[in-house]
PDB file of C-alpha atoms in Angstrom:
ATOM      1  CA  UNK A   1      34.624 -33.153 -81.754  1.00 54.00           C
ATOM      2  CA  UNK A   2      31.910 -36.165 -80.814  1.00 66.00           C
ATOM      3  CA  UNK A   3      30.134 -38.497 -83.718  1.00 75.00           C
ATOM      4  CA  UNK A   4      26.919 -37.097 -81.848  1.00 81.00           C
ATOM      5  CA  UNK A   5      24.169 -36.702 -84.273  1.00 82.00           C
ATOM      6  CA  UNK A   6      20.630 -35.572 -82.158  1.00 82.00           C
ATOM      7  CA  UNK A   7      17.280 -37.426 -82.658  1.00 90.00           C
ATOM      8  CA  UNK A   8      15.273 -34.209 -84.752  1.00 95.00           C
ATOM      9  CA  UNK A   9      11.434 -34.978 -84.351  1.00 97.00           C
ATOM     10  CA  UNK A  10       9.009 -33.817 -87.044  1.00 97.00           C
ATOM     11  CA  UNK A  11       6.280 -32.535 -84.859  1.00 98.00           C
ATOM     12  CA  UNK A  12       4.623 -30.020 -88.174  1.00 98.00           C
ATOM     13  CA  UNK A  13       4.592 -26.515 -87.531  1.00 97.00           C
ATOM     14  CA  UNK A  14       7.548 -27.031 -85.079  1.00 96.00           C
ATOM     15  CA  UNK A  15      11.556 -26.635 -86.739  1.00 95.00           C
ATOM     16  CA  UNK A  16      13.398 -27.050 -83.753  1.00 96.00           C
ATOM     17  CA  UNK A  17      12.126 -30.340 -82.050  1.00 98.00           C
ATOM     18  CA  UNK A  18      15.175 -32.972 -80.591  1.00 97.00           C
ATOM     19  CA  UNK A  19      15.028 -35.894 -78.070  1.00 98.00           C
ATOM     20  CA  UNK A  20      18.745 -35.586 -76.895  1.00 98.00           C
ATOM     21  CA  UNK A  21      19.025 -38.877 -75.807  1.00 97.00           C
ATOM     22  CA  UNK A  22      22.435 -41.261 -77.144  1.00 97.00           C
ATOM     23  CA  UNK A  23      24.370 -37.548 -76.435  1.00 97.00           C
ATOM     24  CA  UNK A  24      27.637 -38.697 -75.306  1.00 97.00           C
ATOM     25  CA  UNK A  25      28.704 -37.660 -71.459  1.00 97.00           C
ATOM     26  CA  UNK A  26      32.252 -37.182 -70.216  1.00 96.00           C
ATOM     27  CA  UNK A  27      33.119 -40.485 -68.535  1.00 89.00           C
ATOM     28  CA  UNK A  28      31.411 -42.829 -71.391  1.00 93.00           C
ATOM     29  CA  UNK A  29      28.120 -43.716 -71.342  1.00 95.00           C
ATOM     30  CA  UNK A  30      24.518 -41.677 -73.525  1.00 97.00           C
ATOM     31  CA  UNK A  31      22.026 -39.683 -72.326  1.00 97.00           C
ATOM     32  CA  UNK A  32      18.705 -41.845 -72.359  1.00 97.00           C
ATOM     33  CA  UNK A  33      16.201 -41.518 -75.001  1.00 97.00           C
ATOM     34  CA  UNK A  34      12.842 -40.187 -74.002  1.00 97.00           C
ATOM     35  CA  UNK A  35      14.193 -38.360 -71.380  1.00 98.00           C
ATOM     36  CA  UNK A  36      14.714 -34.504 -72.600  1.00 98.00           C
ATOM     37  CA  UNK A  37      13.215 -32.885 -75.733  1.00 98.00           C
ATOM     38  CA  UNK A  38      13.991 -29.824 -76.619  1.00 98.00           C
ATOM     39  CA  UNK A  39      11.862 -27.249 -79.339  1.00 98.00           C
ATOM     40  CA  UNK A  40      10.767 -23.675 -80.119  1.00 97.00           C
ATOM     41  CA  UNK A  41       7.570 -22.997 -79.075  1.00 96.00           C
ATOM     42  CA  UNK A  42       4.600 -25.613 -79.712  1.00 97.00           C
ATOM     43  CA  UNK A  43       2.391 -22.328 -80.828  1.00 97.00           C
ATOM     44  CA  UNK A  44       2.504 -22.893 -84.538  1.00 95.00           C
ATOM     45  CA  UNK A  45       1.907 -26.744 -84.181  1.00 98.00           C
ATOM     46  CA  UNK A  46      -0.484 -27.701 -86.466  1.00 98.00           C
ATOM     47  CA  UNK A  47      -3.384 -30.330 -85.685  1.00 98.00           C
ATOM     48  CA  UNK A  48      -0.621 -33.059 -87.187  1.00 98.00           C
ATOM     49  CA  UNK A  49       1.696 -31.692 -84.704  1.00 98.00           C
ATOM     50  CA  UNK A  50      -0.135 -31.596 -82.021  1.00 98.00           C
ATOM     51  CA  UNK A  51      -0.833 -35.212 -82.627  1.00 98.00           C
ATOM     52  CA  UNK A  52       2.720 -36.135 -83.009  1.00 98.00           C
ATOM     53  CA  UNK A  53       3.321 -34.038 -79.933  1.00 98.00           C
ATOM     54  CA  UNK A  54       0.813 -36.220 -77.965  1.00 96.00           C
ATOM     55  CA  UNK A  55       2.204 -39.242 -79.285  1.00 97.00           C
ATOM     56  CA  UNK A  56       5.731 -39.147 -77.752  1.00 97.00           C
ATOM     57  CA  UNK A  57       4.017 -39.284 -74.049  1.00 97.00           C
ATOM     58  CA  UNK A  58       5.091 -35.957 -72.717  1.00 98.00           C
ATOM     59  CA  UNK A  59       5.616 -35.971 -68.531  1.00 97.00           C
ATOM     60  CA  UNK A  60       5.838 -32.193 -69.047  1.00 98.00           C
ATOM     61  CA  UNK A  61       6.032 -29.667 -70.735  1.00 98.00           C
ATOM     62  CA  UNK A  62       8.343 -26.634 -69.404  1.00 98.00           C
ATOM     63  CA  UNK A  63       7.625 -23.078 -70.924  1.00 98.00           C
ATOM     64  CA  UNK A  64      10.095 -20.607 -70.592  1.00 98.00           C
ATOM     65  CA  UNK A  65       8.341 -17.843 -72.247  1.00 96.00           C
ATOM     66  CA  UNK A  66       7.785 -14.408 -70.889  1.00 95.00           C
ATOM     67  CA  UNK A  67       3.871 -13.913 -69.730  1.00 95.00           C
ATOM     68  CA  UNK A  68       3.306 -11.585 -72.815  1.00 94.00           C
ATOM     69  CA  UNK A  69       4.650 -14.251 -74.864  1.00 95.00           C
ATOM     70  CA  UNK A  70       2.036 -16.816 -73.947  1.00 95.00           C
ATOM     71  CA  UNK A  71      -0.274 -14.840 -73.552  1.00 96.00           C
ATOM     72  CA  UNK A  72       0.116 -13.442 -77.551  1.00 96.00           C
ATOM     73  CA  UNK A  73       0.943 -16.998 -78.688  1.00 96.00           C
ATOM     74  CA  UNK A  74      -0.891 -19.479 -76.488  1.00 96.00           C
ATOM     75  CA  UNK A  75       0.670 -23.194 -76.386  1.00 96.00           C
ATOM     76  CA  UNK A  76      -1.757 -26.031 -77.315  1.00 96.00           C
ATOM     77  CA  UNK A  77      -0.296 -28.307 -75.342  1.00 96.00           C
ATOM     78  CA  UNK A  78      -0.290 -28.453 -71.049  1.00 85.00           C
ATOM     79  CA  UNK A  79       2.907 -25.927 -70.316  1.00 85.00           C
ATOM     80  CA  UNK A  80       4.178 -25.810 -66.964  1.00 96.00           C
ATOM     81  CA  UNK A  81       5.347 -21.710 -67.454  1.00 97.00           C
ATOM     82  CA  UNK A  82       8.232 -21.411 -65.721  1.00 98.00           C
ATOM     83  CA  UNK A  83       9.796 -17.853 -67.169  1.00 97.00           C
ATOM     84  CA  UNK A  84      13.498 -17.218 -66.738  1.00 97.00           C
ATOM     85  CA  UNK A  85      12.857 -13.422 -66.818  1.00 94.00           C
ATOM     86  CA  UNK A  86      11.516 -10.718 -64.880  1.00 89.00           C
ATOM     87  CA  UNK A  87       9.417  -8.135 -66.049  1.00 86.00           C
ATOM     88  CA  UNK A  88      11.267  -5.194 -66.864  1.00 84.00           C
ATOM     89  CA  UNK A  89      14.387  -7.416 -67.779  1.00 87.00           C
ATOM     90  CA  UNK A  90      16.397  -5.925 -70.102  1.00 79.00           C
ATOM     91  CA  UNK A  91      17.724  -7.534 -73.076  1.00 74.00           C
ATOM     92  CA  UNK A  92      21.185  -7.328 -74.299  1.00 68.00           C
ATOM     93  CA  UNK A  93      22.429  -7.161 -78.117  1.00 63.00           C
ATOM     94  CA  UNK A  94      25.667  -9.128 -78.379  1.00 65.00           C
ATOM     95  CA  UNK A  95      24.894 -12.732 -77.445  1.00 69.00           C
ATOM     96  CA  UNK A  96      27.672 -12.939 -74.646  1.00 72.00           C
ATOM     97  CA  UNK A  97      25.889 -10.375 -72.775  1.00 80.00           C
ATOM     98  CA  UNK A  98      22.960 -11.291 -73.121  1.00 88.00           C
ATOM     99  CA  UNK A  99      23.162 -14.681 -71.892  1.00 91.00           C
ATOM    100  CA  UNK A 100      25.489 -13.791 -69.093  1.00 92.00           C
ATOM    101  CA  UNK A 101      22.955 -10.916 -68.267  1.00 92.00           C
ATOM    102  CA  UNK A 102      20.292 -13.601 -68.371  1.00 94.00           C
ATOM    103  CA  UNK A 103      21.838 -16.216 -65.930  1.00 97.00           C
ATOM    104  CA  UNK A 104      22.972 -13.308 -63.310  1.00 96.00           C
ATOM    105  CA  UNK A 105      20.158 -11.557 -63.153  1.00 95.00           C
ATOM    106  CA  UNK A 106      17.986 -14.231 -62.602  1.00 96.00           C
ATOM    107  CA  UNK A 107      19.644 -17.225 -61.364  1.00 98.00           C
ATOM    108  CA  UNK A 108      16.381 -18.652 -58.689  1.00 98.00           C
ATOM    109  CA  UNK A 109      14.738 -19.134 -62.154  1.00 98.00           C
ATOM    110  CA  UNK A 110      17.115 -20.569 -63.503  1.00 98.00           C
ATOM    111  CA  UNK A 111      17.406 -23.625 -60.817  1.00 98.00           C
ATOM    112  CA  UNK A 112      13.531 -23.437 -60.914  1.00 98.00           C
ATOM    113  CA  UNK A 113      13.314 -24.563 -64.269  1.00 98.00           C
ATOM    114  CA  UNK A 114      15.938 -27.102 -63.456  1.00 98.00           C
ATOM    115  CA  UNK A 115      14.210 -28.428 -60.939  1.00 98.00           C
ATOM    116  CA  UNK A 116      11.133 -28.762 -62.802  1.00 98.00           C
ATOM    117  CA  UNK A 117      12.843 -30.915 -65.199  1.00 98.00           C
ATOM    118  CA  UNK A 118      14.503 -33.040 -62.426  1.00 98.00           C
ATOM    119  CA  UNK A 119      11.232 -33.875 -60.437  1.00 97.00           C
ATOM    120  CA  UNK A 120       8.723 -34.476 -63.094  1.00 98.00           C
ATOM    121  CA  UNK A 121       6.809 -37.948 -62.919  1.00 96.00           C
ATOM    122  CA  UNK A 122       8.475 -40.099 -65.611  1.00 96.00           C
ATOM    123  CA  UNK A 123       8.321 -39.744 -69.092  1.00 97.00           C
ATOM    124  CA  UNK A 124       9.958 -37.094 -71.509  1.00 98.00           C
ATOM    125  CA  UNK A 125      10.065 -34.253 -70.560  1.00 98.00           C
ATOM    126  CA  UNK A 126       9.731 -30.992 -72.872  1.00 98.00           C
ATOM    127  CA  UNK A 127      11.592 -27.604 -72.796  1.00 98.00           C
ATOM    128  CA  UNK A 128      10.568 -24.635 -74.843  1.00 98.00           C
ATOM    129  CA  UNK A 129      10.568 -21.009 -75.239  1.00 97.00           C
ATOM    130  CA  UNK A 130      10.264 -19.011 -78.258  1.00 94.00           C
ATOM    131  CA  UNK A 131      13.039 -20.165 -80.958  1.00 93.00           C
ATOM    132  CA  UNK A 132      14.468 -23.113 -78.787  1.00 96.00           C
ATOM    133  CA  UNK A 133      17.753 -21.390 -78.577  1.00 94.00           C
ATOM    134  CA  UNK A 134      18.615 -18.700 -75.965  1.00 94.00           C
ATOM    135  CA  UNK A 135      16.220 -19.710 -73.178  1.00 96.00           C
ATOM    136  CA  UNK A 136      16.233 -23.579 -73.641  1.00 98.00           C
ATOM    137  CA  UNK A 137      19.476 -23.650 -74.581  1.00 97.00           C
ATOM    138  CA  UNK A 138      20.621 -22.067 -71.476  1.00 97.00           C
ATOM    139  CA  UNK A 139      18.876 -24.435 -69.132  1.00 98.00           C
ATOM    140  CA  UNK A 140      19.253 -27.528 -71.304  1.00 98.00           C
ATOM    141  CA  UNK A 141      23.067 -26.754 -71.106  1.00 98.00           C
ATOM    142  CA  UNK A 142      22.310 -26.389 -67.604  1.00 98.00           C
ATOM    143  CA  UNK A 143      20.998 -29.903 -67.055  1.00 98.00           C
ATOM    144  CA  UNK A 144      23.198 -31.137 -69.376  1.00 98.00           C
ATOM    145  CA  UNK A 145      26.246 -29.686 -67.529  1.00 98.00           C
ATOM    146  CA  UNK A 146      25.028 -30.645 -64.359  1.00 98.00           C
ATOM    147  CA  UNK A 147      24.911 -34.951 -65.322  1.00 98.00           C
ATOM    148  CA  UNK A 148      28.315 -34.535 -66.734  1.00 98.00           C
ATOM    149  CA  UNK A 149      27.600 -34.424 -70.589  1.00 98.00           C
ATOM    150  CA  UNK A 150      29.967 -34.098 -72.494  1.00 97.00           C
ATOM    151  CA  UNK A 151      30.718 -30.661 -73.112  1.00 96.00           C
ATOM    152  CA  UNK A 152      31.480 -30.535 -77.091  1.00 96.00           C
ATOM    153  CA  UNK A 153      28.632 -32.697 -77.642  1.00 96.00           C
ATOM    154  CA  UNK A 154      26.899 -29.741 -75.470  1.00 97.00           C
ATOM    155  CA  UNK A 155      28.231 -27.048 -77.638  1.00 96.00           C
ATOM    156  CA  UNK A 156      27.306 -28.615 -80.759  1.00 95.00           C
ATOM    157  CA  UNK A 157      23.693 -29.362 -80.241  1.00 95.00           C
ATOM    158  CA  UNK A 158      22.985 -25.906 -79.056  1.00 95.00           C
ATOM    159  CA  UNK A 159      24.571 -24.748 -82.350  1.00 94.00           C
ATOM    160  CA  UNK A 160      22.681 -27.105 -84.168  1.00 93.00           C
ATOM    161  CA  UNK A 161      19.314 -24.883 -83.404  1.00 92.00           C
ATOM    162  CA  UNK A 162      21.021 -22.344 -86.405  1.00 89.00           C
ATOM    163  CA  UNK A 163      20.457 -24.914 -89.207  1.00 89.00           C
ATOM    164  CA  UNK A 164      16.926 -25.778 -88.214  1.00 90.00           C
ATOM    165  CA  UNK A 165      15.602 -22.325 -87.768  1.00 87.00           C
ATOM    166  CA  UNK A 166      17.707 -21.157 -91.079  1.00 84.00           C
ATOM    167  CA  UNK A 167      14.360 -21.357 -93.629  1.00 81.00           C
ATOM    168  CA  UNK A 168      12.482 -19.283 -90.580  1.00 76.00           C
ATOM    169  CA  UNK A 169      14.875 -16.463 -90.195  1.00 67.00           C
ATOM    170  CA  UNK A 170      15.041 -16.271 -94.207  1.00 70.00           C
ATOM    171  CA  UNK A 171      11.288 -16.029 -94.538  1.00 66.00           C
ATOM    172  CA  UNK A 172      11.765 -12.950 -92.056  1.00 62.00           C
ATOM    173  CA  UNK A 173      15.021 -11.440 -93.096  1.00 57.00           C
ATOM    174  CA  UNK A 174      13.296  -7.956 -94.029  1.00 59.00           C
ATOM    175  CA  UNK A 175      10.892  -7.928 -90.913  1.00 59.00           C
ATOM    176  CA  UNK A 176      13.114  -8.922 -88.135  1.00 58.00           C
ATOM    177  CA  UNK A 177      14.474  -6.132 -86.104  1.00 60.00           C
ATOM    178  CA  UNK A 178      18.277  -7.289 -84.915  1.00 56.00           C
ATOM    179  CA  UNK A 179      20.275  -6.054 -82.019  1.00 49.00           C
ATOM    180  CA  UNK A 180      23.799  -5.113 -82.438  1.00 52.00           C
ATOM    181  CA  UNK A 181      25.913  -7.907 -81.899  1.00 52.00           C
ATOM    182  CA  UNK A 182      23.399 -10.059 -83.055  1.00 51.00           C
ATOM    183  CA  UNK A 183      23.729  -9.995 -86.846  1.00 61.00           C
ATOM    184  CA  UNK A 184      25.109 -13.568 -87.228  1.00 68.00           C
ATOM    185  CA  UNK A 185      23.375 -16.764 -85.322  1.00 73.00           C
ATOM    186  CA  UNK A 186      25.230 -17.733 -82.550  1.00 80.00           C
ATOM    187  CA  UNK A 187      27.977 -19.804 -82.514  1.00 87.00           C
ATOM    188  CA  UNK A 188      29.226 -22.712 -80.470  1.00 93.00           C
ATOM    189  CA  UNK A 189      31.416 -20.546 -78.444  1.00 93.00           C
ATOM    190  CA  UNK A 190      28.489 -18.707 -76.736  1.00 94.00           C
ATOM    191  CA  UNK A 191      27.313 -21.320 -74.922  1.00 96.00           C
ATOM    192  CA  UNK A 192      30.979 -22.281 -74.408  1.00 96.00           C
ATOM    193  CA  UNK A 193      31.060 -18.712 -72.955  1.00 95.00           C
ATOM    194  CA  UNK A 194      27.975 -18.728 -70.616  1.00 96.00           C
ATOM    195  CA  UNK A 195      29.204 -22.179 -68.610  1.00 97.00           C
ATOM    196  CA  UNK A 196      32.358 -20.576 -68.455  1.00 97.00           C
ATOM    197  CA  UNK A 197      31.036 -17.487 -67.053  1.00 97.00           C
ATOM    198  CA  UNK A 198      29.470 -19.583 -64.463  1.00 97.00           C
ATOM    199  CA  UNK A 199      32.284 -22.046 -62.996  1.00 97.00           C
ATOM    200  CA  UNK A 200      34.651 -18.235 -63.262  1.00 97.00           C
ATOM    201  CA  UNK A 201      31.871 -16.230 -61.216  1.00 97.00           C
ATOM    202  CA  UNK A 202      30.146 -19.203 -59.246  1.00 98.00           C
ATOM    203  CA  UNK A 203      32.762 -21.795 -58.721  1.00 98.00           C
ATOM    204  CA  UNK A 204      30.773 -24.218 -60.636  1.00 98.00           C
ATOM    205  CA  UNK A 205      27.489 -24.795 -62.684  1.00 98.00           C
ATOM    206  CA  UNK A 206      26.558 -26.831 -59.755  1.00 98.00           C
ATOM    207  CA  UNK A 207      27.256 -23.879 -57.720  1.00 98.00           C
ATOM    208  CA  UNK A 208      25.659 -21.547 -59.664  1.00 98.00           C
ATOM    209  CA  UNK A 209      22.220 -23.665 -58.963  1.00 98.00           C
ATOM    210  CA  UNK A 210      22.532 -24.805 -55.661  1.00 98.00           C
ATOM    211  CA  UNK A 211      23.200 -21.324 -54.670  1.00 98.00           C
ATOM    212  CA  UNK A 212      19.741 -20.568 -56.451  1.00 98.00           C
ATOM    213  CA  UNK A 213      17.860 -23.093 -54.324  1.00 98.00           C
ATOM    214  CA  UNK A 214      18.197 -26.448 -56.350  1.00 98.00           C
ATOM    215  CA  UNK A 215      18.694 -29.177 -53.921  1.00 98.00           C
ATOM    216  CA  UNK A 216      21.103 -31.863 -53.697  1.00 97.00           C
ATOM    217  CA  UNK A 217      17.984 -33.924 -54.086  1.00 98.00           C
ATOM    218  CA  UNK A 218      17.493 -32.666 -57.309  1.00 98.00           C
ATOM    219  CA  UNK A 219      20.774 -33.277 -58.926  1.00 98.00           C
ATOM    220  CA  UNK A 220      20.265 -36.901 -57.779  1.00 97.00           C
ATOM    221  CA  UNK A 221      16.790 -37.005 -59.692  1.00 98.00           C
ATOM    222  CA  UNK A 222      18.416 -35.181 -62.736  1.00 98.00           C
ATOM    223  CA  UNK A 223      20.889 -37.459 -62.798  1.00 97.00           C
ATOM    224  CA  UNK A 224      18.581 -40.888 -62.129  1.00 97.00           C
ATOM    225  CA  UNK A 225      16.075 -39.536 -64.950  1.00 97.00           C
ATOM    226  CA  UNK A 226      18.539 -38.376 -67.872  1.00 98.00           C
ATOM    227  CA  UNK A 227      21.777 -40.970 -67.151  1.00 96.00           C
ATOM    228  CA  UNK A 228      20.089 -43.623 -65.114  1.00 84.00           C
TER     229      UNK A 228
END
């Protein structure tokens, strides 16, 4: 287990808001600061939030939000929407299949929105969807995987999304419809599972996206922007 403790922004009306930089990677060395951010969706920011948004200098901002999604709950800030579904995607209950489901279904999408974080012009650079969890946390532990971060430090901050969303999902416990298989938050071990599923089916996460059309010259920038 890493020391890591993540960087949690208070942007108001946002819970889920990190800057992952000083997260530890495999062969020593941090992730740099100002570099990723991770959050649920800036829809609910509130004029203070918006402010604070502006503030930390965003290069971009990556939506991965399905169409309906923005269109029902419109972003104030300048999203670059870059889904990671289909229309007419289905959606799994039990977390393990529905991320796998997610990455194999859809896997030029995937490298898309890696890319997109890889060749932005400098500056932080946001990822969102709805909660901050399944989407984001798929291609942030993409990224992540991909500039050799380390991978219990990955695990943990994706699990740390459960704590900061915890007053939300109380606040809806009697209107939230859940799946089967979905009646606890995730754990650690999901995202555990889903790079796992990758390097087993795909030789690699690297293989998984190059496969998908990310470039070598991507990885390079991905690697330049969040390690240096």
């Amino acid at each position: 287990m890493t020391d890591y403790s993540p960087l949690h922004l208070e942007w108001p009306g946002c819970l889920n808001v990190r800057d992952l930089g000083g997260l530890p990677l495999t062969g020593g060395g941090t992730l740099r600061p100002r570099a990723l951010v991770r959050s649920d969706s800036p829809s609910f920011l509130t004029d203070d939030g918006v402010t604070a948004a502006t503030t930390y200098r965003l290069a971009r901002v990556i939506d991965l939000r399905r169409p309906d999604e923005v269109e029902r709950y419109p972003s104030p800030l300048a999203d670059l929407h870059l889904p990671v579904q289909g229309p007419g995607d289905p959606i799994e209950g039990p977390w393990v299949h529905l991320y796998a489901g997610l990455l194999d279904r859809r896997p030029e999408l995937f490298a898309r929105a890696v890319a997109a974080v890889a060749d932005a012009p400098e500056g932080p650079v946001l990822v969102h969807c709805a909660a901050g969890k399944d989407r984001t946390g798929l291609v942030v532990a993409l990224a992540l995987s991909l500039v050799g971060a380390d991978p219990d430090a990955v695990a943990g901050d994706y699990e740390a999304t459960n704590a900061r969303l915890a007053p939300r999902y109380a606040a809806e416990a009697d209107d939230r419809e859940i799946l089967p298989g979905r009646e606890t938050p995730p754990t650690r071990q999901v995202i555990v599972g889903a790079l796992e599923h990758l390097r087993t089916r795909y030789g690699s996460v690297e293989g998984y996206l190059t496969g998908a059309g990310l470039t070598p010259g991507h990885v390079r920038a991905l690697r330049v922007r969040l390690v240096g």
